[in-house]
mmCIF file of C-alpha atoms in Angstrom:
data_model
loop_
_atom_site.group_PDB
_atom_site.id
_atom_site.type_symbol
_atom_site.label_atom_id
_atom_site.label_comp_id
_atom_site.label_asym_id
_atom_site.label_seq_id
_atom_site.Cartn_x
_atom_site.Cartn_y
_atom_site.Cartn_z
ATOM 1 C CA UNK A 449 27.858 6.103 13.724
ATOM 2 C CA UNK A 450 23.964 5.095 13.090
ATOM 3 C CA UNK A 451 24.447 6.560 9.535
ATOM 4 C CA UNK A 452 27.419 4.475 8.694
ATOM 5 C CA UNK A 453 25.711 1.275 9.855
ATOM 6 C CA UNK A 454 22.541 1.837 8.101
ATOM 7 C CA UNK A 455 24.658 3.010 4.896
ATOM 8 C CA UNK A 456 26.782 -0.401 5.150
ATOM 9 C CA UNK A 457 23.544 -2.844 5.743
ATOM 10 C CA UNK A 458 22.985 -5.064 2.916
ATOM 11 C CA UNK A 459 19.802 -4.261 1.071
ATOM 12 C CA UNK A 460 18.098 -7.531 2.418
ATOM 13 C CA UNK A 461 18.970 -6.548 6.061
ATOM 14 C CA UNK A 462 17.703 -3.082 5.399
ATOM 15 C CA UNK A 463 14.338 -4.644 4.044
ATOM 16 C CA UNK A 464 14.279 -7.064 7.313
ATOM 17 C CA UNK A 465 14.933 -4.207 9.555
ATOM 18 C CA UNK A 466 11.937 -2.213 8.019
ATOM 19 C CA UNK A 467 9.777 -4.991 8.107
ATOM 20 C CA UNK A 468 10.642 -5.660 11.961
ATOM 21 C CA UNK A 469 9.929 -1.984 12.714
ATOM 22 C CA UNK A 470 6.515 -2.233 10.732
ATOM 23 C CA UNK A 471 5.598 -5.681 12.726
ATOM 24 C CA UNK A 472 6.560 -3.958 16.209
ATOM 25 C CA UNK A 473 4.729 -0.716 15.066
ATOM 26 C CA UNK A 474 1.398 -2.715 14.270
ATOM 27 C CA UNK A 475 1.565 -4.882 17.160
ATOM 28 C CA UNK A 476 1.585 -1.759 19.567
ATOM 29 C CA UNK A 477 -0.967 -0.112 18.195
ATOM 30 C CA UNK A 478 -3.439 -2.941 17.921
ATOM 31 C CA UNK A 479 -2.712 -3.689 21.315
ATOM 32 C CA UNK A 480 -3.425 -0.109 22.172
ATOM 33 C CA UNK A 481 -6.826 -0.477 20.115
ATOM 34 C CA UNK A 482 -7.596 -3.121 22.213
ATOM 35 C CA UNK A 483 -7.089 -1.556 25.666
ATOM 36 C CA UNK A 484 -8.823 1.912 24.202
ATOM 37 C CA UNK A 485 -11.794 -0.260 23.146
ATOM 38 C CA UNK A 486 -12.260 -2.281 26.230
ATOM 39 C CA UNK A 487 -11.833 0.757 28.443
ATOM 40 C CA UNK A 488 -14.564 2.795 26.666
ATOM 41 C CA UNK A 489 -16.909 -0.368 26.492
ATOM 42 C CA UNK A 490 -16.718 -1.233 30.125
ATOM 43 C CA UNK A 491 -15.314 1.596 32.191
ATOM 44 C CA UNK A 492 -16.948 4.709 30.965
ATOM 45 C CA UNK A 493 -20.297 6.486 30.948
ATOM 46 C CA UNK A 494 -20.211 6.568 27.175
ATOM 47 C CA UNK A 495 -22.738 3.762 26.802
ATOM 48 C CA UNK A 496 -25.170 4.577 29.608
ATOM 49 C CA UNK A 497 -26.674 1.014 29.681
ATOM 50 C CA UNK A 498 -23.651 -0.514 30.947
ATOM 51 C CA UNK A 499 -22.638 -0.109 34.672
ATOM 52 C CA UNK A 500 -19.006 1.183 35.317
ATOM 53 C CA UNK A 501 -16.663 -1.306 37.411
ATOM 54 C CA UNK A 502 -15.043 -0.206 40.330
ATOM 55 C CA UNK A 503 -11.523 -0.862 39.171
ATOM 56 C CA UNK A 504 -9.901 -1.704 36.133
ATOM 57 C CA UNK A 505 -9.127 -5.337 35.397
ATOM 58 C CA UNK A 506 -9.334 -7.052 32.004
ATOM 59 C CA UNK A 507 -11.318 -10.131 31.526
ATOM 60 C CA UNK A 508 -9.269 -13.235 30.767
ATOM 61 C CA UNK A 509 -11.577 -13.935 27.587
ATOM 62 C CA UNK A 510 -11.038 -10.524 26.148
ATOM 63 C CA UNK A 511 -7.294 -10.742 26.599
ATOM 64 C CA UNK A 512 -7.501 -14.133 24.669
ATOM 65 C CA UNK A 513 -9.361 -13.065 21.759
ATOM 66 C CA UNK A 514 -6.988 -9.604 21.648
ATOM 67 C CA UNK A 515 -4.076 -11.844 21.733
ATOM 68 C CA UNK A 516 -5.600 -14.036 18.745
ATOM 69 C CA UNK A 517 -6.432 -10.756 17.172
ATOM 70 C CA UNK A 518 -3.119 -8.982 17.146
ATOM 71 C CA UNK A 519 -1.584 -12.406 15.811
ATOM 72 C CA UNK A 520 -4.042 -12.922 13.197
ATOM 73 C CA UNK A 521 -3.513 -9.472 11.987
ATOM 74 C CA UNK A 522 -0.100 -9.531 11.751
ATOM 75 C CA UNK A 523 -0.442 -12.779 9.710
ATOM 76 C CA UNK A 524 -2.892 -11.089 7.354
ATOM 77 C CA UNK A 525 -0.777 -8.126 7.028
ATOM 78 C CA UNK A 526 2.257 -10.575 5.885
ATOM 79 C CA UNK A 527 0.025 -12.326 3.441
ATOM 80 C CA UNK A 528 -0.977 -8.892 1.870
ATOM 81 C CA UNK A 529 2.611 -8.245 1.514
ATOM 82 C CA UNK A 530 2.620 -5.210 4.065
ATOM 83 C CA UNK A 531 5.792 -5.746 5.337
ATOM 84 C CA UNK A 532 7.950 -6.265 2.047
ATOM 85 C CA UNK A 533 9.491 -2.903 1.228
ATOM 86 C CA UNK A 534 9.600 -4.008 -2.412
ATOM 87 C CA UNK A 535 5.544 -4.531 -2.324
ATOM 88 C CA UNK A 536 4.773 -1.413 -0.306
ATOM 89 C CA UNK A 537 4.229 0.970 -3.562
ATOM 90 C CA UNK A 538 1.664 3.469 -2.079
ATOM 91 C CA UNK A 539 -0.046 3.871 -5.379
ATOM 92 C CA UNK A 540 -1.470 0.374 -5.604
ATOM 93 C CA UNK A 541 -3.914 0.081 -3.101
ATOM 94 C CA UNK A 542 -1.522 0.230 -0.145
ATOM 95 C CA UNK A 543 -4.006 1.523 2.332
ATOM 96 C CA UNK A 544 -6.785 -0.604 0.935
ATOM 97 C CA UNK A 545 -4.911 -3.768 1.353
ATOM 98 C CA UNK A 546 -4.588 -2.701 5.461
ATOM 99 C CA UNK A 547 -8.673 -2.099 5.456
ATOM 100 C CA UNK A 548 -9.100 -5.455 3.904
ATOM 101 C CA UNK A 549 -6.686 -7.349 6.145
ATOM 102 C CA UNK A 550 -8.230 -5.749 9.483
ATOM 103 C CA UNK A 551 -11.938 -6.237 8.191
ATOM 104 C CA UNK A 552 -11.095 -9.968 7.368
ATOM 105 C CA UNK A 553 -9.449 -10.604 10.472
ATOM 106 C CA UNK A 554 -12.282 -8.880 12.520
ATOM 107 C CA UNK A 555 -14.854 -11.352 10.670
ATOM 108 C CA UNK A 556 -12.624 -14.201 11.382
ATOM 109 C CA UNK A 557 -12.495 -13.448 15.152
ATOM 110 C CA UNK A 558 -16.578 -13.132 15.038
ATOM 111 C CA UNK A 559 -16.686 -16.475 13.708
ATOM 112 C CA UNK A 560 -14.251 -18.109 16.094
ATOM 113 C CA UNK A 561 -16.275 -16.704 18.785
ATOM 114 C CA UNK A 562 -19.547 -18.247 17.271
ATOM 115 C CA UNK A 563 -17.875 -21.409 16.811
ATOM 116 C CA UNK A 564 -16.040 -21.707 20.131
ATOM 117 C CA UNK A 565 -18.771 -20.103 22.445
ATOM 118 C CA UNK A 566 -16.880 -19.890 25.340
ATOM 119 C CA UNK A 567 -18.396 -16.808 26.353
ATOM 120 C CA UNK A 568 -20.415 -13.999 24.512
ATOM 121 C CA UNK A 569 -18.041 -11.002 23.853
ATOM 122 C CA UNK A 570 -19.537 -7.268 23.359
ATOM 123 C CA UNK A 571 -20.562 -6.352 20.002
ATOM 124 C CA UNK A 572 -19.807 -2.547 20.712
ATOM 125 C CA UNK A 573 -16.264 -3.797 21.922
ATOM 126 C CA UNK A 574 -15.673 -5.484 18.617
ATOM 127 C CA UNK A 575 -16.960 -2.542 16.488
ATOM 128 C CA UNK A 576 -14.642 -0.172 18.547
ATOM 129 C CA UNK A 577 -12.053 -2.374 18.155
ATOM 130 C CA UNK A 578 -12.282 -2.446 14.360
ATOM 131 C CA UNK A 579 -12.769 1.350 14.002
ATOM 132 C CA UNK A 580 -9.522 2.168 16.643
ATOM 133 C CA UNK A 581 -7.327 -0.669 14.720
ATOM 134 C CA UNK A 582 -7.857 0.833 11.208
ATOM 135 C CA UNK A 583 -7.396 4.512 12.555
ATOM 136 C CA UNK A 584 -4.337 3.675 14.596
ATOM 137 C CA UNK A 585 -2.843 1.709 11.642
ATOM 138 C CA UNK A 586 -3.612 4.065 8.983
ATOM 139 C CA UNK A 587 -2.078 7.015 10.923
ATOM 140 C CA UNK A 588 1.128 4.933 12.348
ATOM 141 C CA UNK A 589 1.971 3.683 8.887
ATOM 142 C CA UNK A 590 1.466 7.089 7.450
ATOM 143 C CA UNK A 591 3.779 8.782 9.966
ATOM 144 C CA UNK A 592 6.406 5.877 9.421
ATOM 145 C CA UNK A 593 6.133 6.658 5.848
ATOM 146 C CA UNK A 594 6.916 10.148 6.161
ATOM 147 C CA UNK A 595 9.655 9.497 8.631
ATOM 148 C CA UNK A 596 11.194 6.792 6.377
ATOM 149 C CA UNK A 597 11.244 9.237 3.148
ATOM 150 C CA UNK A 598 12.990 11.873 5.562
ATOM 151 C CA UNK A 599 15.528 9.290 6.949
ATOM 152 C CA UNK A 600 16.182 8.379 3.409
ATOM 153 C CA UNK A 601 17.085 11.922 2.411
ATOM 154 C CA UNK A 602 19.026 12.732 5.443
ATOM 155 C CA UNK A 603 21.181 9.589 5.738
ATOM 156 C CA UNK A 604 21.580 9.599 1.719
ATOM 157 C CA UNK A 605 19.959 6.106 1.676
ATOM 158 C CA UNK A 606 19.492 6.202 -1.909
ATOM 159 C CA UNK A 607 18.952 3.339 -4.039
ATOM 160 C CA UNK A 608 21.503 3.228 -6.568
ATOM 161 C CA UNK A 609 19.834 2.153 -9.776
ATOM 162 C CA UNK A 610 21.303 0.897 -12.967
ATOM 163 C CA UNK A 611 18.980 1.165 -16.269
ATOM 164 C CA UNK A 612 19.735 -1.617 -19.098
ATOM 165 C CA UNK A 613 19.301 -0.135 -22.226
ATOM 166 C CA UNK A 614 19.267 3.370 -23.757
ATOM 167 C CA UNK A 615 16.063 3.772 -25.942
ATOM 168 C CA UNK A 616 13.176 5.769 -25.273
ATOM 169 C CA UNK A 617 11.548 3.530 -22.499
ATOM 170 C CA UNK A 618 14.878 3.685 -20.687
ATOM 171 C CA UNK A 619 14.407 7.580 -20.898
ATOM 172 C CA UNK A 620 10.776 7.277 -19.807
ATOM 173 C CA UNK A 621 11.741 5.160 -16.766
ATOM 174 C CA UNK A 622 14.323 7.894 -15.707
ATOM 175 C CA UNK A 623 12.105 10.689 -15.767
ATOM 176 C CA UNK A 624 9.364 8.602 -13.850
ATOM 177 C CA UNK A 625 11.706 7.650 -11.078
ATOM 178 C CA UNK A 626 13.135 11.130 -10.350
ATOM 179 C CA UNK A 627 9.314 12.297 -9.750
ATOM 180 C CA UNK A 628 8.978 9.296 -7.295
ATOM 181 C CA UNK A 629 10.313 10.236 -3.986
ATOM 182 C CA UNK A 630 9.447 7.455 -1.724
ATOM 183 C CA UNK A 631 12.656 5.553 -2.237
ATOM 184 C CA UNK A 632 14.792 8.146 -3.494
ATOM 185 C CA UNK A 633 16.120 6.536 -6.434
ATOM 186 C CA UNK A 634 19.732 7.734 -7.709
ATOM 187 C CA UNK A 635 20.083 6.635 -11.276
ATOM 188 C CA UNK A 636 23.707 5.616 -11.595
ATOM 189 C CA UNK A 637 23.782 5.258 -15.307
ATOM 190 C CA UNK A 638 22.745 3.473 -18.241
ATOM 191 C CA UNK A 639 24.327 0.217 -19.620
ATOM 192 C CA UNK A 640 24.357 -1.177 -22.946
ATOM 193 C CA UNK A 641 25.872 -3.520 -25.562
ATOM 194 C CA UNK A 642 29.331 -2.252 -26.712
ATOM 195 C CA UNK A 643 28.396 -2.738 -30.344
ATOM 196 C CA UNK A 644 25.283 -0.459 -30.161
ATOM 197 C CA UNK A 645 27.258 2.241 -28.246
ATOM 198 C CA UNK A 646 30.026 2.174 -30.928
ATOM 199 C CA UNK A 647 27.548 2.004 -33.906
ATOM 200 C CA UNK A 648 25.290 4.857 -32.543
ATOM 201 C CA UNK A 649 27.921 7.149 -30.563
ATOM 202 C CA UNK A 650 25.679 10.624 -31.288
ATOM 203 C CA UNK A 651 22.668 8.879 -29.808
ATOM 204 C CA UNK A 652 24.593 7.318 -26.765
ATOM 205 C CA UNK A 653 25.950 10.639 -25.760
ATOM 206 C CA UNK A 654 22.351 11.707 -24.386
ATOM 207 C CA UNK A 655 22.613 9.005 -21.999
ATOM 208 C CA UNK A 656 25.298 8.801 -18.600
ATOM 209 C CA UNK A 657 26.712 5.447 -19.868
ATOM 210 C CA UNK A 658 28.177 3.490 -17.135
ATOM 211 C CA UNK A 659 29.579 0.641 -18.819
ATOM 212 C CA UNK A 660 29.005 -1.929 -21.553
ATOM 213 C CA UNK A 661 26.655 -4.836 -21.029
ATOM 214 C CA UNK A 662 29.147 -7.361 -21.586
ATOM 215 C CA UNK A 663 30.676 -6.097 -18.139
ATOM 216 C CA UNK A 664 27.427 -6.140 -16.393
ATOM 217 C CA UNK A 665 28.418 -7.955 -13.303
ATOM 218 C CA UNK A 666 31.674 -5.753 -12.835
ATOM 219 C CA UNK A 667 29.637 -2.639 -13.325
ATOM 220 C CA UNK A 668 27.194 -3.334 -10.701
ATOM 221 C CA UNK A 669 29.705 -4.499 -8.222
ATOM 222 C CA UNK A 670 31.978 -1.358 -9.068
ATOM 223 C CA UNK A 671 28.972 1.108 -8.710
ATOM 224 C CA UNK A 672 27.643 -0.531 -5.489
ATOM 225 C CA UNK A 673 24.076 -1.128 -7.451
ATOM 226 C CA UNK A 674 21.219 -1.898 -5.432
ATOM 227 C CA UNK A 675 18.381 -2.281 -8.353
ATOM 228 C CA UNK A 676 18.554 -3.177 -12.032
ATOM 229 C CA UNK A 677 15.819 -2.029 -14.283
ATOM 230 C CA UNK A 678 15.739 -3.763 -17.610
ATOM 231 C CA UNK A 679 14.080 -1.894 -20.450
ATOM 232 C CA UNK A 680 12.247 -5.276 -21.757
ATOM 233 C CA UNK A 681 11.157 -3.947 -24.955
ATOM 234 C CA UNK A 682 15.138 -3.165 -26.030
ATOM 235 C CA UNK A 683 15.937 -6.767 -25.666
ATOM 236 C CA UNK A 684 15.072 -10.438 -26.643
ATOM 237 C CA UNK A 685 14.179 -12.937 -24.523
ATOM 238 C CA UNK A 686 17.461 -14.821 -24.370
ATOM 239 C CA UNK A 687 19.190 -11.728 -23.954
ATOM 240 C CA UNK A 688 17.198 -11.108 -20.781
ATOM 241 C CA UNK A 689 17.894 -14.648 -19.438
ATOM 242 C CA UNK A 690 21.672 -13.789 -20.259
ATOM 243 C CA UNK A 691 21.170 -10.555 -18.019
ATOM 244 C CA UNK A 692 19.717 -12.607 -15.137
ATOM 245 C CA UNK A 693 22.378 -15.052 -15.179
ATOM 246 C CA UNK A 694 25.108 -12.377 -15.004
ATOM 247 C CA UNK A 695 23.276 -11.140 -11.751
ATOM 248 C CA UNK A 696 22.735 -14.358 -10.076
ATOM 249 C CA UNK A 697 24.017 -14.498 -6.594
ATOM 250 C CA UNK A 698 24.300 -10.748 -6.241
ATOM 251 C CA UNK A 699 22.373 -8.688 -3.527
ATOM 252 C CA UNK A 700 20.657 -6.637 -6.261
ATOM 253 C CA UNK A 701 16.717 -6.132 -7.082
ATOM 254 C CA UNK A 702 16.067 -6.895 -10.597
ATOM 255 C CA UNK A 703 12.962 -5.057 -12.143
ATOM 256 C CA UNK A 704 11.772 -5.310 -15.437
ATOM 257 C CA UNK A 705 9.614 -2.693 -17.597
ATOM 258 C CA UNK A 706 6.605 -3.914 -19.201
ATOM 259 C CA UNK A 707 6.353 -1.109 -21.508
ATOM 260 C CA UNK A 708 2.468 -0.427 -20.785
ATOM 261 C CA UNK A 709 3.042 3.468 -19.845
ATOM 262 C CA UNK A 710 -0.548 4.041 -21.256
ATOM 263 C CA UNK A 711 -2.179 1.781 -18.591
ATOM 264 C CA UNK A 712 -2.515 3.010 -14.841
ATOM 265 C CA UNK A 713 -0.458 0.937 -12.508
ATOM 266 C CA UNK A 714 -3.606 0.366 -10.398
ATOM 267 C CA UNK A 715 -5.035 -1.463 -13.150
ATOM 268 C CA UNK A 716 -2.122 -3.891 -13.652
ATOM 269 C CA UNK A 717 -1.416 -6.823 -11.595
ATOM 270 C CA UNK A 718 0.648 -9.992 -12.078
ATOM 271 C CA UNK A 719 -0.755 -13.498 -12.337
ATOM 272 C CA UNK A 720 0.427 -16.899 -13.580
ATOM 273 C CA UNK A 721 -1.429 -18.998 -16.240
ATOM 274 C CA UNK A 722 0.178 -22.452 -16.750
ATOM 275 C CA UNK A 723 3.454 -21.435 -15.430
ATOM 276 C CA UNK A 724 3.806 -18.138 -17.487
ATOM 277 C CA UNK A 725 3.808 -14.979 -15.719
ATOM 278 C CA UNK A 726 1.403 -12.621 -17.316
ATOM 279 C CA UNK A 727 0.359 -8.816 -16.521
ATOM 280 C CA UNK A 728 -3.139 -8.445 -15.939
ATOM 281 C CA UNK A 729 -5.056 -5.299 -16.941
ATOM 282 C CA UNK A 730 -8.292 -5.103 -14.859
ATOM 283 C CA UNK A 731 -11.568 -4.058 -16.072
ATOM 284 C CA UNK A 732 -12.657 -0.511 -15.656
ATOM 285 C CA UNK A 733 -15.364 -0.416 -13.029
ATOM 286 C CA UNK A 734 -16.207 -2.423 -9.633
ATOM 287 C CA UNK A 735 -17.439 -6.205 -9.428
ATOM 288 C CA UNK A 736 -17.607 -8.756 -6.902
ATOM 289 C CA UNK A 737 -16.254 -7.963 -3.381
ATOM 290 C CA UNK A 738 -14.760 -4.461 -4.648
ATOM 291 C CA UNK A 739 -18.452 -3.516 -5.694
ATOM 292 C CA UNK A 740 -19.885 -4.713 -2.229
ATOM 293 C CA UNK A 741 -17.028 -2.359 -0.668
ATOM 294 C CA UNK A 742 -18.094 0.332 -2.926
ATOM 295 C CA UNK A 743 -22.003 0.329 -2.423
ATOM 296 C CA UNK A 744 -21.133 0.164 1.544
ATOM 297 C CA UNK A 745 -19.143 3.260 1.090
ATOM 298 C CA UNK A 746 -21.521 4.809 -1.025
ATOM 299 C CA UNK A 747 -24.810 4.117 0.893
ATOM 300 C CA UNK A 748 -22.990 4.414 4.369
ATOM 301 C CA UNK A 749 -21.333 7.507 3.699
ATOM 302 C CA UNK A 750 -24.290 9.058 1.388
ATOM 303 C CA UNK A 751 -26.719 8.217 4.257
ATOM 304 C CA UNK A 752 -24.564 9.957 6.880
ATOM 305 C CA UNK A 753 -24.128 13.162 5.009
ATOM 306 C CA UNK A 754 -27.898 13.015 4.181
ATOM 307 C CA UNK A 755 -28.854 12.968 7.881
ATOM 308 C CA UNK A 756 -26.146 15.612 8.904
ATOM 309 C CA UNK A 757 -27.486 18.128 6.049
ATOM 310 C CA UNK A 758 -30.941 17.525 7.009
ATOM 311 C CA UNK A 759 -31.293 21.048 9.038
ATOM 312 C CA UNK A 760 -29.603 22.677 5.923
ATOM 313 C CA UNK A 761 -32.155 20.877 3.567
ATOM 314 C CA UNK A 762 -35.145 22.402 5.872
ATOM 315 C CA UNK A 763 -33.397 25.897 5.841
ATOM 316 C CA UNK A 764 -32.850 25.756 2.040
ATOM 317 C CA UNK A 765 -36.616 24.553 1.565
ATOM 318 C CA UNK A 766 -38.042 27.440 3.891
ATOM 319 C CA UNK A 767 -35.696 30.097 1.946
ATOM 320 C CA UNK A 768 -37.006 29.070 -1.340
ATOM 321 C CA UNK A 769 -40.824 29.084 -0.114
ATOM 322 C CA UNK A 770 -40.256 32.543 1.129
ATOM 323 C CA UNK A 771 -38.551 33.701 -2.014
ATOM 324 C CA UNK A 772 -40.440 32.019 -4.428
ATOM 325 C CA UNK A 773 -44.148 31.432 -5.490
ATOM 326 C CA UNK A 774 -43.775 27.926 -6.563
ATOM 327 C CA UNK A 775 -43.312 24.711 -4.740
ATOM 328 C CA UNK A 776 -39.963 23.504 -3.115
ATOM 329 C CA UNK A 777 -39.487 20.599 -5.242
ATOM 330 C CA UNK A 778 -39.727 20.805 -9.126
ATOM 331 C CA UNK A 779 -41.348 18.299 -11.031
ATOM 332 C CA UNK A 780 -41.024 17.732 -14.614
ATOM 333 C CA UNK A 781 -42.629 15.004 -17.125
ATOM 334 C CA UNK A 782 -39.743 13.123 -19.034
ATOM 335 C CA UNK A 783 -39.868 10.747 -21.939
ATOM 336 C CA UNK A 784 -38.141 7.407 -20.946
#
């Protein structure tokens, strides 16, 4: 019953259902992060300088800030496209977007606290809330991702995909999608102009032809296609516009292959200049806020590891001193 219901749902409703599930998941675990951080801060002996209270009650101010925190977090997640199935590609900074959204939200809450100044909330509490929020959302989203992939395979909720074109790009698209298991792509076939197929029948035999491009709308409806991928380098601008016009009004996701397989997907992003959509190739290296985050991770993690390994350094230094006549630290002049 559930299988038939899920299979019968239009693609838009499936996306809304998945997004709603993520919203509920995030709200529950953000609330859990608040309760756990509040309990550890005020009702345990982890912080010896804080006296435990006799009974578990929540200060109304903390409840207020936590409610605002959860609502703002859901809004920031929405702004970072973390509820849109089509934007949840795990290879393009998915978890880093979560990290940025929660970080911005925490900073926003701190600023609001200083501006409103109704009461002074605990810095330890806000720190615990930050750590628990990131941990819980990361883990819960990872579990949802795994369960979603298993559900897609078990219920056979594959995305039936039609590739427009029968060139080299089209073949590379199919090969890549077969290796990508997050959405379980099912290639229903290829579609091409009738004239080209008839002129080059030997080449066309290498592809599973689902129909002629002139009958695109009929082919999509007949095969219950959910995604259409256009091999853009195979077609002119006016031909692509004609394809989009044929698909107008259908519940189909249209994707266009830019033909930049030489570039990493992580280095590509869409931007607009003067109303013209462009693919931006980011520079190699870190700049601005990315450099700031990198330095925090590098120096923060490096400092922690250095402190943890101090006993190891002492032992190694002692062993070197026992085994060798020379000094523990080796010094040598270098030309600069």
